[in-house]
Coordinates of C-alpha atoms in Angstrom, one line a residue:
M1 CA -19.1 75.1 -8.0
S2 CA -19.7 75.0 -4.7
M3 CA -17.5 78.2 -3.1
K4 CA -15.9 77.0 0.3
I5 CA -12.9 77.2 1.8
N6 CA -12.3 75.5 5.6
Y7 CA -12.2 72.2 3.4
N8 CA -10.8 71.0 0.2
V9 CA -12.6 68.0 -0.5
S10 CA -11.4 67.4 -4.6
A11 CA -7.9 67.8 -2.4
M12 CA -8.5 64.8 -0.6
I13 CA -10.3 62.7 -2.9
A14 CA -7.2 63.3 -5.2
N15 CA -4.9 62.8 -2.8
N16 CA -6.1 59.9 -1.2
S17 CA -6.1 57.9 -5.0
L18 CA -2.7 59.1 -5.3
K19 CA -2.3 57.3 -2.3
L20 CA -3.8 54.0 -3.3
N21 CA -2.1 54.5 -6.5
D22 CA 1.6 54.9 -5.7
N23 CA 1.1 51.8 -2.7
R24 CA 0.7 49.9 -6.2
L25 CA 3.0 51.1 -8.1
T26 CA 5.3 50.6 -4.9
K27 CA 4.1 46.8 -4.6
S28 CA 4.5 46.3 -8.1
L29 CA 8.1 47.6 -8.2
E30 CA 8.7 45.2 -5.1
R31 CA 7.2 42.5 -7.2
L32 CA 9.6 43.5 -10.6
S33 CA 12.6 44.6 -8.7
S34 CA 12.3 40.9 -6.8
G35 CA 11.4 38.9 -9.8
Y36 CA 8.7 37.2 -7.3
K37 CA 4.7 37.4 -7.4
I38 CA 4.9 36.5 -3.3
N39 CA 7.1 38.7 -1.0
S40 CA 5.2 38.7 2.1
A41 CA 2.1 36.8 4.0
K42 CA 0.3 39.6 2.3
D43 CA 0.2 39.0 -1.0
N44 CA -1.3 35.7 -0.8
A45 CA -1.1 34.0 2.3
A46 CA -2.8 29.8 1.1
G47 CA 0.0 30.7 -1.6
L48 CA 3.1 31.5 1.1
A49 CA 2.3 28.7 2.4
I50 CA 1.9 26.5 -0.4
S51 CA 5.5 27.9 -2.1
R52 CA 7.1 26.9 1.3
R53 CA 5.7 23.2 1.3
M54 CA 6.9 23.2 -2.3
N55 CA 10.0 25.2 -1.8
A56 CA 11.0 22.5 0.9
Q57 CA 9.9 19.5 -1.1
L58 CA 12.3 20.9 -3.7
K59 CA 15.8 20.8 -1.5
G60 CA 14.9 17.3 -0.5
L61 CA 14.8 16.0 -4.0
K62 CA 17.9 18.3 -5.0
A63 CA 19.4 15.7 -1.3
A64 CA 18.3 13.1 -2.0
S65 CA 19.1 13.2 -5.7
Q66 CA 22.9 13.6 -4.7
D67 CA 21.6 10.4 -2.1
A68 CA 20.8 8.2 -5.3
K69 CA 24.4 9.7 -7.3
D70 CA 26.4 8.7 -3.9
G71 CA 24.5 5.4 -4.7
V72 CA 25.5 4.8 -8.2
S73 CA 29.0 5.5 -6.4
V74 CA 29.2 2.7 -3.9
V75 CA 27.9 0.1 -6.0
E76 CA 31.1 1.0 -8.5
I77 CA 32.7 0.6 -6.4
A78 CA 32.2 -2.5 -5.2
D79 CA 31.6 -3.7 -9.2
G80 CA 35.1 -2.3 -9.6
A81 CA 36.5 -4.8 -6.6
L82 CA 34.0 -7.7 -7.6
A83 CA 34.9 -8.0 -11.0
E84 CA 38.8 -8.2 -10.2
I85 CA 38.0 -10.8 -8.0
H86 CA 36.3 -12.5 -10.9
D87 CA 39.2 -12.3 -13.2
I88 CA 41.4 -13.9 -9.8
L89 CA 39.3 -16.6 -10.1
Q90 CA 39.3 -17.3 -13.3
R91 CA 42.9 -17.6 -13.5
M92 CA 42.7 -19.5 -10.4
N93 CA 40.4 -22.4 -12.3
E94 CA 43.0 -22.0 -14.8
L95 CA 45.6 -23.3 -12.6
A96 CA 43.9 -25.7 -11.1
V97 CA 42.4 -27.5 -14.0
K98 CA 46.4 -27.4 -15.1
S99 CA 47.2 -29.2 -11.2
S100 CA 44.6 -31.8 -12.5
N101 CA 46.3 -32.8 -14.9
G102 CA 48.6 -36.1 -14.5
T103 CA 51.9 -35.0 -16.3
L104 CA 52.7 -32.8 -13.7
A105 CA 55.4 -33.5 -10.7
E106 CA 54.7 -32.4 -7.2
E107 CA 57.3 -29.6 -7.6
D108 CA 55.5 -28.1 -10.5
R109 CA 52.2 -28.7 -8.1
A110 CA 54.4 -26.6 -5.7
F111 CA 55.5 -23.6 -8.0
I112 CA 51.5 -23.9 -9.3
E113 CA 50.4 -24.2 -5.6
E114 CA 52.8 -20.8 -5.1
E115 CA 50.4 -18.4 -7.1
I116 CA 47.5 -20.0 -5.9
Q117 CA 48.3 -19.1 -2.3
A118 CA 48.9 -15.2 -3.8
L119 CA 45.9 -14.8 -5.9
A120 CA 44.0 -16.0 -2.2
E121 CA 46.0 -13.5 -0.1
E122 CA 45.2 -10.8 -3.0
I123 CA 41.2 -12.2 -2.6
D124 CA 41.5 -11.8 1.4
R125 CA 43.0 -7.8 1.0
I126 CA 40.2 -6.9 -1.5
G127 CA 37.8 -8.2 0.4
E128 CA 39.8 -6.3 3.5
T129 CA 40.3 -2.7 2.7
T130 CA 37.7 -1.7 -0.5
E131 CA 36.0 0.9 0.9
Y132 CA 33.9 3.9 0.5
N133 CA 34.0 7.1 2.7
G134 CA 35.8 5.5 5.1
Q135 CA 33.7 2.6 5.4
K136 CA 34.3 -1.0 4.6
L137 CA 31.9 -2.6 2.5
F138 CA 33.0 -6.7 2.3
T139 CA 33.6 -7.3 5.6
G140 CA 29.8 -8.4 6.0
E141 CA 29.0 -4.4 8.1
F142 CA 26.7 -3.8 5.4
D143 CA 24.8 -7.6 5.1
L144 CA 21.8 -8.6 6.8
K145 CA 22.3 -8.9 10.6
G146 CA 21.4 -11.8 13.0
Y147 CA 21.8 -13.8 16.3
T148 CA 21.0 -16.8 18.0
N149 CA 20.9 -17.8 21.9
N150 CA 23.5 -20.4 21.6
I151 CA 26.6 -18.5 22.1
D152 CA 29.0 -21.5 20.5
I153 CA 26.6 -20.9 17.3
K154 CA 26.1 -17.9 14.9
V155 CA 24.3 -16.8 12.0
D156 CA 26.4 -16.2 9.3
S157 CA 24.3 -14.9 6.2
Y158 CA 20.6 -15.7 5.5
S159 CA 18.7 -15.0 2.0
D160 CA 16.6 -12.1 0.9
S161 CA 13.4 -13.8 0.5
I162 CA 13.6 -14.7 4.2
Q163 CA 11.5 -12.2 6.7
A164 CA 13.0 -11.0 9.9
G165 CA 11.6 -12.2 13.1
E166 CA 12.7 -15.5 15.2
Y167 CA 13.3 -18.9 13.9
D168 CA 13.6 -21.7 16.2
L169 CA 14.7 -25.7 15.7
Q170 CA 16.2 -28.7 17.6
L171 CA 19.3 -29.0 17.0
S172 CA 19.8 -32.8 20.1
A173 CA 22.7 -34.7 17.2
L174 CA 24.7 -33.8 14.9
T175 CA 27.3 -37.2 13.1
F176 CA 29.7 -36.1 10.9
D177 CA 32.2 -38.5 8.1
K178 CA 35.6 -39.0 7.8
D179 CA 35.6 -36.0 4.9
G180 CA 33.5 -33.4 7.5
N181 CA 30.7 -33.2 5.6
L182 CA 27.2 -33.5 7.5
A183 CA 25.8 -37.6 7.6
S184 CA 22.5 -36.5 9.3
V185 CA 20.9 -34.2 11.8
N186 CA 18.8 -35.3 15.1
G187 CA 19.4 -38.6 13.5
M188 CA 18.0 -38.3 10.4
A189 CA 19.9 -39.6 7.7
D190 CA 18.0 -37.4 5.3
K191 CA 18.8 -34.6 7.0
S192 CA 15.7 -32.8 7.9
I193 CA 14.7 -30.7 10.6
A194 CA 11.8 -28.8 11.9
V195 CA 11.9 -25.5 11.9
T196 CA 9.4 -23.3 13.5
R197 CA 9.2 -19.5 11.1
Y198 CA 7.7 -16.5 12.8
D199 CA 4.3 -17.2 12.2
G200 CA 4.3 -20.4 14.3
I201 CA 4.1 -22.8 11.4
S202 CA 6.8 -26.0 11.2
T203 CA 9.0 -26.4 8.8
N204 CA 10.8 -28.8 7.1
Y205 CA 14.0 -27.8 6.1
Q206 CA 16.9 -29.3 4.6
V207 CA 20.0 -29.2 6.1
K208 CA 24.2 -29.0 4.4
G209 CA 27.5 -28.5 5.3
D210 CA 30.4 -29.5 7.7
T211 CA 32.0 -28.8 11.3
Y212 CA 32.4 -25.7 10.5
H213 CA 29.2 -24.3 8.6
L214 CA 25.8 -25.6 8.2
T215 CA 22.9 -24.8 5.4
F216 CA 18.8 -24.6 6.1
S217 CA 17.3 -24.1 2.7
G218 CA 13.7 -23.9 3.4
P219 CA 10.6 -23.3 1.1
D220 CA 10.0 -20.1 -1.3
G221 CA 13.9 -19.5 -1.3
D222 CA 13.9 -19.8 2.4
E223 CA 17.6 -20.1 3.4
F224 CA 20.1 -19.3 6.1
K225 CA 23.8 -20.4 7.2
L226 CA 25.4 -21.0 10.8
D227 CA 28.6 -20.9 12.1
T228 CA 29.0 -24.2 14.2
Y229 CA 32.9 -23.8 14.3
G230 CA 31.7 -22.8 18.0
L231 CA 30.3 -26.4 18.5
M232 CA 33.3 -27.8 17.0
K233 CA 35.6 -26.6 18.9
N234 CA 33.2 -26.7 22.4
K235 CA 30.8 -28.7 22.3
M236 CA 32.1 -31.9 20.2
T237 CA 33.0 -35.1 20.9
S238 CA 35.1 -37.1 18.2
M239 CA 36.5 -40.0 17.7
T240 CA 38.8 -42.4 15.5
D241 CA 37.2 -45.4 13.5
A242 CA 39.1 -48.6 12.2
D243 CA 40.7 -46.8 8.8
G244 CA 42.3 -44.1 11.7
N245 CA 39.7 -41.2 10.5
V246 CA 39.0 -38.3 13.0
L247 CA 34.3 -38.2 13.6
Y248 CA 33.6 -35.5 14.9
N249 CA 29.9 -35.9 17.0
Y250 CA 27.8 -33.3 18.5
A251 CA 24.8 -34.5 20.7
A252 CA 23.0 -31.7 23.5
A253 CA 19.6 -31.9 25.8
G254 CA 17.2 -30.2 27.4
A255 CA 17.9 -26.0 26.2
D256 CA 21.3 -27.0 25.4
A257 CA 18.9 -27.9 22.2
A258 CA 16.5 -25.0 21.9
V259 CA 18.4 -23.1 19.5
R260 CA 16.4 -20.3 18.5
L261 CA 17.9 -17.8 15.2
N262 CA 16.7 -13.7 16.0
L263 CA 16.8 -12.6 11.4
T264 CA 16.4 -9.0 12.6
G265 CA 16.4 -7.9 8.8
Y266 CA 18.2 -5.0 9.9
G267 CA 22.3 -4.1 8.9
P268 CA 22.5 -3.3 4.9
M269 CA 23.4 0.5 3.8
T270 CA 20.4 3.0 3.8
F271 CA 20.1 5.3 1.1
Q272 CA 17.5 8.3 1.7
I273 CA 16.1 8.6 -1.9
G274 CA 13.5 10.6 -1.4
A275 CA 12.5 13.8 -0.5
N276 CA 9.7 12.8 2.9
E277 CA 10.2 10.4 5.5
N278 CA 10.9 6.5 4.9
Q279 CA 11.2 7.2 0.9
T280 CA 14.5 4.8 1.2
I281 CA 16.9 1.9 -0.6
D282 CA 18.5 -1.3 0.9
I283 CA 22.0 -1.8 -0.5
R284 CA 23.4 -5.5 1.0
I285 CA 26.6 -6.5 0.4
S286 CA 27.4 -9.8 1.7
K287 CA 30.4 -10.3 2.9
V288 CA 33.9 -11.4 1.1
S289 CA 36.7 -13.3 2.2
L290 CA 38.4 -16.4 1.7
E291 CA 35.6 -18.3 4.3
S292 CA 32.2 -17.0 2.5
L293 CA 34.1 -18.2 -0.7
G294 CA 34.5 -21.6 0.8
F295 CA 38.4 -21.8 0.4
K296 CA 39.0 -21.8 4.5
N297 CA 36.7 -23.7 7.2
Q298 CA 37.5 -20.0 9.3
D299 CA 38.8 -16.4 7.9
T300 CA 41.5 -16.1 11.1
D301 CA 43.0 -19.9 9.4
E302 CA 46.1 -19.3 8.1
I303 CA 47.2 -19.3 4.0
K304 CA 48.8 -22.4 4.1
D305 CA 46.3 -24.0 5.9
M306 CA 42.6 -23.2 2.9
K307 CA 40.7 -26.2 2.1
L308 CA 41.9 -24.7 -0.9
T309 CA 45.1 -26.6 -2.4
L310 CA 46.4 -28.0 -5.6
A311 CA 49.1 -30.3 -3.6
T312 CA 47.8 -34.1 -5.6
A313 CA 45.0 -34.1 -9.1
D314 CA 42.3 -35.2 -6.5
D315 CA 43.4 -32.1 -4.2
A316 CA 42.6 -30.2 -7.5
N317 CA 40.0 -31.7 -9.0
N318 CA 38.2 -30.9 -5.8
A319 CA 39.6 -27.3 -6.4
I320 CA 37.4 -27.0 -9.2
S321 CA 34.6 -27.3 -7.9
L322 CA 35.6 -24.9 -5.0
I323 CA 36.5 -22.2 -7.4
S324 CA 33.0 -23.3 -9.5
S325 CA 31.1 -22.9 -6.5
A326 CA 33.2 -19.0 -5.5
I327 CA 32.4 -18.1 -9.3
T328 CA 28.5 -18.3 -8.8
Q329 CA 28.7 -16.7 -5.4
I330 CA 30.6 -14.0 -7.3
S331 CA 28.4 -13.5 -9.6
A332 CA 25.3 -14.0 -8.0
L333 CA 26.4 -11.1 -5.8
R334 CA 28.0 -8.7 -9.2
S335 CA 24.2 -9.9 -10.3
R336 CA 22.3 -7.8 -7.5
M337 CA 25.1 -4.9 -7.2
G338 CA 24.3 -4.6 -11.1
A339 CA 20.6 -5.1 -10.1
Y340 CA 20.7 -1.8 -7.3
E341 CA 22.3 0.2 -9.7
N342 CA 20.4 0.3 -12.4
R343 CA 17.7 1.1 -10.0
L344 CA 19.8 3.8 -8.4
E345 CA 20.1 5.2 -12.0
H346 CA 15.9 4.6 -12.2
T347 CA 15.6 6.7 -9.4
Q348 CA 18.2 9.9 -9.7
T349 CA 16.4 10.4 -13.3
N350 CA 13.1 9.9 -11.1
L351 CA 14.2 12.6 -9.1
D352 CA 15.4 14.7 -11.8
T353 CA 12.5 15.2 -13.5
S354 CA 10.6 15.5 -10.0
D355 CA 12.6 18.2 -9.2
E356 CA 11.6 19.6 -12.7
N357 CA 8.4 19.7 -12.4
M358 CA 8.0 21.2 -9.0
T359 CA 10.4 23.6 -9.9
S360 CA 7.9 24.2 -13.2
A361 CA 4.7 24.1 -10.9
Y362 CA 6.8 26.3 -7.9
S363 CA 7.5 29.0 -10.9
R364 CA 3.6 29.2 -11.6
I365 CA 3.5 30.0 -8.3
M366 CA 6.1 32.7 -7.2
D367 CA 7.4 34.3 -9.9
T368 CA 6.3 37.4 -11.9
D369 CA 5.1 37.7 -15.6
M370 CA 7.8 40.0 -16.1
A371 CA 5.8 41.1 -19.8
D372 CA 2.6 41.4 -17.3
E373 CA 3.8 43.2 -14.7
M374 CA 5.1 45.7 -16.9
T375 CA 2.1 46.4 -18.1
Q376 CA 0.9 46.7 -15.1
Y377 CA 3.5 49.0 -13.9
S378 CA 3.4 51.9 -17.4
N379 CA -1.1 51.7 -16.6
L380 CA 0.2 52.9 -12.8
Q381 CA 2.8 55.3 -13.6
V382 CA 0.3 56.7 -16.3
I383 CA -2.3 57.3 -13.9
S384 CA 0.1 58.7 -10.7
Q385 CA 1.1 61.1 -12.7
A386 CA -2.5 62.2 -14.0
A387 CA -3.5 61.7 -9.9
T388 CA -0.5 64.5 -9.5
S389 CA -1.8 66.9 -11.9
I390 CA -5.4 66.7 -10.1
L391 CA -4.2 67.3 -7.1
A392 CA -2.4 69.5 -8.0
Q393 CA -5.3 71.4 -9.5
A394 CA -7.5 70.2 -6.5
N395 CA -5.0 72.6 -4.1
Q396 CA -5.4 75.4 -6.3
R397 CA -9.7 75.9 -6.2
P398 CA -9.1 77.6 -2.6
S399 CA -7.0 80.3 -4.0
Q400 CA -9.8 80.7 -7.0
M401 CA -12.2 81.8 -3.9
L402 CA -10.3 85.7 -3.2
Q403 CA -11.4 86.5 -6.2
L404 CA -14.7 87.3 -5.0
L405 CA -13.8 89.0 -2.3
Q406 CA -11.7 91.7 -4.3

C-alpha cells in the first residue's frame, strides 16, 4: 500500500461516489414525493415539451366537453319549448276541425275564436321569451343571416343546403290575384325567374307566395324566402276590379329591378367542441313567431288581424291548412334539434374517450412508477450507506501512517 499523507485519494474517490449517490437519492426522493418522473426540464427535455402540449390538450378537451354539454342544454330547452308549441298547434287544429262543422252557430265560432287567439298569443309568448343564459332562442338571432341591396326587401330565411354567397335576380314586375297570392313574375304565369348564383351559373327558380312573402325554390333543395312587405307598402300599386277586389301590382326598371342577395352563411350559435382552432359546431335555430308560422302577415299585426281565423266554416277550412303547414314546420325544426342533440351527445362521448386516452398517455410520460422507483430508492440507500462507511474508513488511512513515526 502507498504510504502518503498529503493527499488522501481513496477518501476523495469515496467522497465523489457518495456525492453522486446522494444526488441520485435526492432525485429519487423528488420523484417519490411529487409522483412525477419529470420535475424539471433537465430530467427529460423532450418529454417535458411533449407533456406540456398534452396537458394543454387535456385541459382543452375538458373545456370542450363542457361546451358540448352546454350545447345539449340549449337544444333541450329549445326542443321543450317546441314540444309545447306542438301541443298548442294540435289543440288549434282540433278547434279548426270543430269550427268547420256546419252545425255550429256564429256565436259558437266566436267562442272558439277566443281560444284560438289565446293559443296564438301563447305561441308568440313562447317564441319571444324562451332563452338560455339571457339569450333568446327563437327570435331569429341564431338563424342564418342574409341581406339585400333593396331597402324594401328583406331576407327572411334560407335553406341549409344553399351555399353562402351572392345571388342576383330581376324583379321587374309582380302581379297578385284578388286573394293576394302571386299570379305572375316578370310577366311569366309559370312564376319562374332566372337567378344568377354565386358561381356565375344562371338557374331557374320557382316563385310562390303573396304580397308579404315570396319563396324562391331552386335545384338541389336550394330555397330562400324574402319579406316583401316593404314593396307592398311603398312600391306596389293597387286597383279594384269589377267585383270590388283589390289587386296589387309591382313594376320596376333599371337599378330598382336589380336585386342582389348576400346570403352570408353566418348567424347560428357556435359551440367550441374541440381543443384546437376551428373545431366547432353551429346550431341553427329558426325564428318561431306567428308570422314565421304563417298565421300573421307581419309580427307587428294585431292578434285580431291574424290570417288564422275561424269566423266562418270556410275560414275554418283554410285554418286547417295553415295549422297543418305550421305543424310540419315545427316538426322539421324539432327534427333538426333532435339531430343536433344526438350529434352533441356523440361528440361529448368522443371527447370523454379522447380525454381518457390522452390522460393515459400523459400519465405514461409524467407519472412515477412508484414500485420501480421505490426499488431504486432502496438500492441507492444501501449504496449510500456503504459509501458513507467506506469514506469513514478512507479518512482513517492517513492516521495509520503515524505508527511508522513512533
